[in-house]
Amino acid sequence: MSAILQLSPYTPDSINSDLAHLAPTHHLWKLKDSETLPAQIAQNVTIVATKGDLGLPRALMNQLPNLQLISVYGVGYDGIDLSEAKTRGIRITTTPESLTNAVADMAVALALAGSRRLVEGDHFVRAGHWLDRKLGTGFDIRGKRVGIFGYGRIGRKIAQILQAFDCTTLYYDINQHSDSTSQSVGSLQELAEQSRVFIVSASGGPQTRNAVNQKILEALGPDGLLVNVARGSIVNQSDLIEALENGTIGGACLDVFEDEPNVPSALCKAKNVILTPHISSATHETRLNMGRVLTDNINAFLSGEPLLTPLHL
Ligand code: 8YV
């Protein structure tokens, strides 16, 4: 008998009940000792339902001898051991199209919020400073050069939205894309040198770990604004803190962090940053869609039909 192991609850709640209707579903967070699964559950689980930013810890994967499908609510799969999945013939699905718009919108919203000092302005008014001080000016993103690191679905959508702001968009990606919206550059260093706003929308994992380091931040320069809606692992967080403290870059808008939900106090104290709790895909509509794709994939698997959005390993 096939059972689902759900690693954490989904929002909206209807996704949790839809999932439970498909097959017996065990909630990992409710099991007393979640380090070691009860033997009966470990044997029955053929499906893991997880999230992009959660993945599937290897120690847990090792406890599931009959695992056949890992269904991810999200696009990231950097928290899954792909070579182990491949060796064991475990299939993986993600929810790719459903969150593209929401994440791209958030990247542009953060770029605007940072360049126009929205959050700082809000704090300024609330603190009563308007009565006796002036808030400095921000800058227009209109007409500026915006660098996009990672030119998959989300990166391309960001570039499209930025056309409405008359921005020149440049991108760097390990894969070439035939696209007339943006110009490809040969290196991350070049992308940073040429950009006023630098948006990270690349996949996480070993290939991009710490790719945005001190050298890249120096190339972005003191007027540069960094936006990260992808993975905290892509930006070297201690280099970033130093760059913000020294004025090596102008500011940063971060939705993702190295060790979520822990955010270093140096970032919390910094004035030139905007911090959000990994909410780029967190709109009601998008999360409902992600839930639908997650459950539709599991349903297809249980019915022996082709998976809707499989990852090709
Ligand atoms: C989600 C993500 O916040 O898609 C991803 O990989 O990290 C985010 O969209 C996450 O999957 C939901 O927890």
PDB file of N, CA and C in Angstrom, residues 176-236:
ATOM      1  N   GLN A 176      23.121  28.877 -22.562  1.00  0.00           N
ATOM      2  CA  GLN A 176      22.803  29.949 -23.505  1.00  0.00           C
ATOM      3  C   GLN A 176      21.305  29.935 -23.771  1.00  0.00           C
ATOM      4  N   HIS A 177      20.718  31.108 -23.888  1.00  0.00           N
ATOM      5  CA  HIS A 177      19.291  31.191 -24.200  1.00  0.00           C
ATOM      6  C   HIS A 177      19.122  32.080 -25.414  1.00  0.00           C
ATOM      7  N   SER A 178      18.320  31.647 -26.373  1.00  0.00           N
ATOM      8  CA  SER A 178      18.075  32.543 -27.501  1.00  0.00           C
ATOM      9  C   SER A 178      16.921  33.448 -27.097  1.00  0.00           C
ATOM     10  N   ASP A 179      17.241  34.696 -26.882  1.00  0.00           N
ATOM     11  CA  ASP A 179      16.265  35.626 -26.348  1.00  0.00           C
ATOM     12  C   ASP A 179      16.657  37.031 -26.782  1.00  0.00           C
ATOM     13  N   SER A 180      15.671  37.763 -27.270  1.00  0.00           N
ATOM     14  CA  SER A 180      16.027  39.089 -27.768  1.00  0.00           C
ATOM     15  C   SER A 180      15.811  40.176 -26.720  1.00  0.00           C
ATOM     16  N   THR A 181      15.228  39.812 -25.569  1.00  0.00           N
ATOM     17  CA  THR A 181      14.958  40.829 -24.548  1.00  0.00           C
ATOM     18  C   THR A 181      16.241  41.312 -23.894  1.00  0.00           C
ATOM     19  N   SER A 182      17.155  40.370 -23.624  1.00  0.00           N
ATOM     20  CA  SER A 182      18.361  40.710 -22.869  1.00  0.00           C
ATOM     21  C   SER A 182      19.616  40.292 -23.619  1.00  0.00           C
ATOM     22  N   GLN A 183      20.687  40.944 -23.220  1.00  0.00           N
ATOM     23  CA  GLN A 183      21.994  40.666 -23.822  1.00  0.00           C
ATOM     24  C   GLN A 183      22.758  39.723 -22.893  1.00  0.00           C
ATOM     25  N   SER A 184      23.357  38.692 -23.458  1.00  0.00           N
ATOM     26  CA  SER A 184      24.129  37.769 -22.622  1.00  0.00           C
ATOM     27  C   SER A 184      25.546  38.310 -22.415  1.00  0.00           C
ATOM     28  N   VAL A 185      26.094  38.176 -21.217  1.00  0.00           N
ATOM     29  CA  VAL A 185      27.491  38.557 -20.997  1.00  0.00           C
ATOM     30  C   VAL A 185      28.289  37.304 -20.625  1.00  0.00           C
ATOM     31  N   GLY A 186      29.623  37.410 -20.769  1.00  0.00           N
ATOM     32  CA  GLY A 186      30.463  36.220 -20.658  1.00  0.00           C
ATOM     33  C   GLY A 186      30.795  35.763 -19.254  1.00  0.00           C
ATOM     34  N   SER A 187      30.623  36.621 -18.258  1.00  0.00           N
ATOM     35  CA  SER A 187      30.989  36.207 -16.892  1.00  0.00           C
ATOM     36  C   SER A 187      30.142  36.971 -15.874  1.00  0.00           C
ATOM     37  N   LEU A 188      30.127  36.432 -14.686  1.00  0.00           N
ATOM     38  CA  LEU A 188      29.399  37.059 -13.585  1.00  0.00           C
ATOM     39  C   LEU A 188      30.029  38.406 -13.238  1.00  0.00           C
ATOM     40  N   GLN A 189      31.360  38.423 -13.316  1.00  0.00           N
ATOM     41  CA  GLN A 189      32.120  39.658 -13.044  1.00  0.00           C
ATOM     42  C   GLN A 189      31.680  40.769 -14.005  1.00  0.00           C
ATOM     43  N   GLU A 190      31.585  40.414 -15.272  1.00  0.00           N
ATOM     44  CA  GLU A 190      31.173  41.392 -16.289  1.00  0.00           C
ATOM     45  C   GLU A 190      29.733  41.853 -16.024  1.00  0.00           C
ATOM     46  N   LEU A 191      28.894  40.910 -15.647  1.00  0.00           N
ATOM     47  CA  LEU A 191      27.488  41.249 -15.363  1.00  0.00           C
ATOM     48  C   LEU A 191      27.422  42.289 -14.242  1.00  0.00           C
ATOM     49  N   ALA A 192      28.194  42.036 -13.179  1.00  0.00           N
ATOM     50  CA  ALA A 192      28.185  42.950 -12.034  1.00  0.00           C
ATOM     51  C   ALA A 192      28.772  44.308 -12.425  1.00  0.00           C
ATOM     52  N   GLU A 193      29.852  44.292 -13.198  1.00  0.00           N
ATOM     53  CA  GLU A 193      30.494  45.561 -13.607  1.00  0.00           C
ATOM     54  C   GLU A 193      29.528  46.450 -14.374  1.00  0.00           C
ATOM     55  N   GLN A 194      28.693  45.810 -15.185  1.00  0.00           N
ATOM     56  CA  GLN A 194      27.832  46.587 -16.080  1.00  0.00           C
ATOM     57  C   GLN A 194      26.477  46.958 -15.475  1.00  0.00           C
ATOM     58  N   SER A 195      26.173  46.431 -14.270  1.00  0.00           N
ATOM     59  CA  SER A 195      24.810  46.599 -13.755  1.00  0.00           C
ATOM     60  C   SER A 195      24.724  47.602 -12.611  1.00  0.00           C
ATOM     61  N   ARG A 196      23.618  48.331 -12.598  1.00  0.00           N
ATOM     62  CA  ARG A 196      23.299  49.179 -11.438  1.00  0.00           C
ATOM     63  C   ARG A 196      22.493  48.342 -10.427  1.00  0.00           C
ATOM     64  N   VAL A 197      21.615  47.515 -10.971  1.00  0.00           N
ATOM     65  CA  VAL A 197      20.850  46.588 -10.134  1.00  0.00           C
ATOM     66  C   VAL A 197      21.217  45.181 -10.585  1.00  0.00           C
ATOM     67  N   PHE A 198      21.482  44.309  -9.638  1.00  0.00           N
ATOM     68  CA  PHE A 198      21.956  42.953  -9.929  1.00  0.00           C
ATOM     69  C   PHE A 198      20.980  41.984  -9.258  1.00  0.00           C
ATOM     70  N   ILE A 199      20.242  41.246 -10.075  1.00  0.00           N
ATOM     71  CA  ILE A 199      19.203  40.363  -9.517  1.00  0.00           C
ATOM     72  C   ILE A 199      19.630  38.898  -9.620  1.00  0.00           C
ATOM     73  N   VAL A 200      19.568  38.194  -8.503  1.00  0.00           N
ATOM     74  CA  VAL A 200      19.934  36.774  -8.497  1.00  0.00           C
ATOM     75  C   VAL A 200      18.661  35.936  -8.649  1.00  0.00           C
ATOM     76  N   SER A 201      18.598  35.199  -9.778  1.00  0.00           N
ATOM     77  CA  SER A 201      17.444  34.308  -9.995  1.00  0.00           C
ATOM     78  C   SER A 201      17.933  32.948 -10.505  1.00  0.00           C
ATOM     79  N   ALA A 202      19.129  32.567 -10.080  1.00  0.00           N
ATOM     80  CA  ALA A 202      19.732  31.293 -10.520  1.00  0.00           C
ATOM     81  C   ALA A 202      19.281  30.148  -9.602  1.00  0.00           C
ATOM     82  N   SER A 203      19.536  28.929 -10.045  1.00  0.00           N
ATOM     83  CA  SER A 203      19.252  27.767  -9.189  1.00  0.00           C
ATOM     84  C   SER A 203      20.334  27.640  -8.127  1.00  0.00           C
ATOM     85  N   GLY A 204      19.947  27.078  -6.993  1.00  0.00           N
ATOM     86  CA  GLY A 204      20.932  26.808  -5.948  1.00  0.00           C
ATOM     87  C   GLY A 204      21.696  25.528  -6.260  1.00  0.00           C
ATOM     88  N   GLY A 205      22.562  25.136  -5.333  1.00  0.00           N
ATOM     89  CA  GLY A 205      23.317  23.891  -5.527  1.00  0.00           C
ATOM     90  C   GLY A 205      24.800  24.184  -5.695  1.00  0.00           C
ATOM     91  N   PRO A 206      25.587  23.098  -5.820  1.00  0.00           N
ATOM     92  CA  PRO A 206      27.051  23.268  -5.826  1.00  0.00           C
ATOM     93  C   PRO A 206      27.573  24.190  -6.937  1.00  0.00           C
ATOM     94  N   GLN A 207      26.885  24.219  -8.084  1.00  0.00           N
ATOM     95  CA  GLN A 207      27.388  25.032  -9.203  1.00  0.00           C
ATOM     96  C   GLN A 207      27.352  26.529  -8.934  1.00  0.00           C
ATOM     97  N   THR A 208      26.447  26.963  -8.070  1.00  0.00           N
ATOM     98  CA  THR A 208      26.317  28.402  -7.837  1.00  0.00           C
ATOM     99  C   THR A 208      26.684  28.818  -6.407  1.00  0.00           C
ATOM    100  N   ARG A 209      27.107  27.857  -5.597  1.00  0.00           N
ATOM    101  CA  ARG A 209      27.387  28.172  -4.190  1.00  0.00           C
ATOM    102  C   ARG A 209      28.437  29.280  -4.067  1.00  0.00           C
ATOM    103  N   ASN A 210      28.102  30.303  -3.327  1.00  0.00           N
ATOM    104  CA  ASN A 210      29.001  31.450  -3.080  1.00  0.00           C
ATOM    105  C   ASN A 210      29.491  32.135  -4.354  1.00  0.00           C
ATOM    106  N   ALA A 211      28.748  31.986  -5.454  1.00  0.00           N
ATOM    107  CA  ALA A 211      29.176  32.605  -6.720  1.00  0.00           C
ATOM    108  C   ALA A 211      29.253  34.125  -6.600  1.00  0.00           C
ATOM    109  N   VAL A 212      28.317  34.698  -5.838  1.00  0.00           N
ATOM    110  CA  VAL A 212      28.363  36.151  -5.636  1.00  0.00           C
ATOM    111  C   VAL A 212      29.198  36.396  -4.381  1.00  0.00           C
ATOM    112  N   ASN A 213      30.486  36.682  -4.619  1.00  0.00           N
ATOM    113  CA  ASN A 213      31.438  36.835  -3.517  1.00  0.00           C
ATOM    114  C   ASN A 213      31.987  38.265  -3.500  1.00  0.00           C
ATOM    115  N   GLN A 214      32.999  38.469  -2.704  1.00  0.00           N
ATOM    116  CA  GLN A 214      33.578  39.819  -2.542  1.00  0.00           C
ATOM    117  C   GLN A 214      33.947  40.457  -3.882  1.00  0.00           C
ATOM    118  N   LYS A 215      34.557  39.641  -4.767  1.00  0.00           N
ATOM    119  CA  LYS A 215      34.992  40.153  -6.074  1.00  0.00           C
ATOM    120  C   LYS A 215      33.802  40.664  -6.907  1.00  0.00           C
ATOM    121  N   ILE A 216      32.739  39.909  -6.877  1.00  0.00           N
ATOM    122  CA  ILE A 216      31.545  40.279  -7.661  1.00  0.00           C
ATOM    123  C   ILE A 216      30.886  41.515  -7.039  1.00  0.00           C
ATOM    124  N   LEU A 217      30.881  41.571  -5.717  1.00  0.00           N
ATOM    125  CA  LEU A 217      30.270  42.723  -5.042  1.00  0.00           C
ATOM    126  C   LEU A 217      31.091  43.982  -5.310  1.00  0.00           C
ATOM    127  N   GLU A 218      32.411  43.838  -5.336  1.00  0.00           N
ATOM    128  CA  GLU A 218      33.268  44.984  -5.690  1.00  0.00           C
ATOM    129  C   GLU A 218      32.963  45.459  -7.101  1.00  0.00           C
ATOM    130  N   ALA A 219      32.750  44.501  -8.001  1.00  0.00           N
ATOM    131  CA  ALA A 219      32.460  44.859  -9.399  1.00  0.00           C
ATOM    132  C   ALA A 219      31.101  45.574  -9.506  1.00  0.00           C
ATOM    133  N   LEU A 220      30.162  45.217  -8.646  1.00  0.00           N
ATOM    134  CA  LEU A 220      28.853  45.878  -8.651  1.00  0.00           C
ATOM    135  C   LEU A 220      28.993  47.342  -8.217  1.00  0.00           C
ATOM    136  N   GLY A 221      29.793  47.544  -7.207  1.00  0.00           N
ATOM    137  CA  GLY A 221      30.191  48.900  -6.843  1.00  0.00           C
ATOM    138  C   GLY A 221      29.275  49.644  -5.883  1.00  0.00           C
ATOM    139  N   PRO A 222      29.745  50.793  -5.404  1.00  0.00           N
ATOM    140  CA  PRO A 222      29.075  51.526  -4.318  1.00  0.00           C
ATOM    141  C   PRO A 222      27.671  52.029  -4.633  1.00  0.00           C
ATOM    142  N   ASP A 223      27.313  52.142  -5.919  1.00  0.00           N
ATOM    143  CA  ASP A 223      25.941  52.549  -6.254  1.00  0.00           C
ATOM    144  C   ASP A 223      25.056  51.340  -6.523  1.00  0.00           C
ATOM    145  N   GLY A 224      25.642  50.169  -6.520  1.00  0.00           N
ATOM    146  CA  GLY A 224      24.933  48.960  -6.953  1.00  0.00           C
ATOM    147  C   GLY A 224      23.955  48.446  -5.907  1.00  0.00           C
ATOM    148  N   LEU A 225      22.859  47.887  -6.402  1.00  0.00           N
ATOM    149  CA  LEU A 225      21.838  47.295  -5.534  1.00  0.00           C
ATOM    150  C   LEU A 225      21.726  45.808  -5.869  1.00  0.00           C
ATOM    151  N   LEU A 226      21.880  44.972  -4.851  1.00  0.00           N
ATOM    152  CA  LEU A 226      21.768  43.520  -5.040  1.00  0.00           C
ATOM    153  C   LEU A 226      20.375  43.054  -4.617  1.00  0.00           C
ATOM    154  N   VAL A 227      19.746  42.236  -5.445  1.00  0.00           N
ATOM    155  CA  VAL A 227      18.437  41.667  -5.105  1.00  0.00           C
ATOM    156  C   VAL A 227      18.576  40.148  -5.203  1.00  0.00           C
ATOM    157  N   ASN A 228      18.153  39.425  -4.170  1.00  0.00           N
ATOM    158  CA  ASN A 228      18.237  37.954  -4.234  1.00  0.00           C
ATOM    159  C   ASN A 228      16.883  37.328  -3.922  1.00  0.00           C
ATOM    160  N   VAL A 229      16.301  36.679  -4.952  1.00  0.00           N
ATOM    161  CA  VAL A 229      15.027  35.956  -4.758  1.00  0.00           C
ATOM    162  C   VAL A 229      15.220  34.461  -5.022  1.00  0.00           C
ATOM    163  N   ALA A 230      16.483  34.018  -5.053  1.00  0.00           N
ATOM    164  CA  ALA A 230      16.752  32.639  -5.475  1.00  0.00           C
ATOM    165  C   ALA A 230      17.105  31.734  -4.290  1.00  0.00           C
ATOM    166  N   ARG A 231      18.361  31.713  -3.923  1.00  0.00           N
ATOM    167  CA  ARG A 231      18.826  30.921  -2.798  1.00  0.00           C
ATOM    168  C   ARG A 231      19.908  31.715  -2.056  1.00  0.00           C
ATOM    169  N   GLY A 232      19.864  31.641  -0.738  1.00  0.00           N
ATOM    170  CA  GLY A 232      20.872  32.316   0.071  1.00  0.00           C
ATOM    171  C   GLY A 232      22.261  31.778  -0.203  1.00  0.00           C
ATOM    172  N   SER A 233      22.349  30.501  -0.559  1.00  0.00           N
ATOM    173  CA  SER A 233      23.663  29.854  -0.770  1.00  0.00           C
ATOM    174  C   SER A 233      24.439  30.482  -1.935  1.00  0.00           C
ATOM    175  N   ILE A 234      23.756  31.186  -2.827  1.00  0.00           N
ATOM    176  CA  ILE A 234      24.422  31.736  -4.016  1.00  0.00           C
ATOM    177  C   ILE A 234      25.279  32.958  -3.659  1.00  0.00           C
ATOM    178  N   VAL A 235      24.879  33.653  -2.594  1.00  0.00           N
ATOM    179  CA  VAL A 235      25.623  34.854  -2.176  1.00  0.00           C
ATOM    180  C   VAL A 235      26.427  34.509  -0.924  1.00  0.00           C
ATOM    181  N   ASN A 236      27.713  34.809  -0.950  1.00  0.00           N
ATOM    182  CA  ASN A 236      28.523  34.587   0.243  1.00  0.00           C
ATOM    183  C   ASN A 236      28.086  35.618   1.288  1.00  0.00           C
TER     184      ASN A 236
END
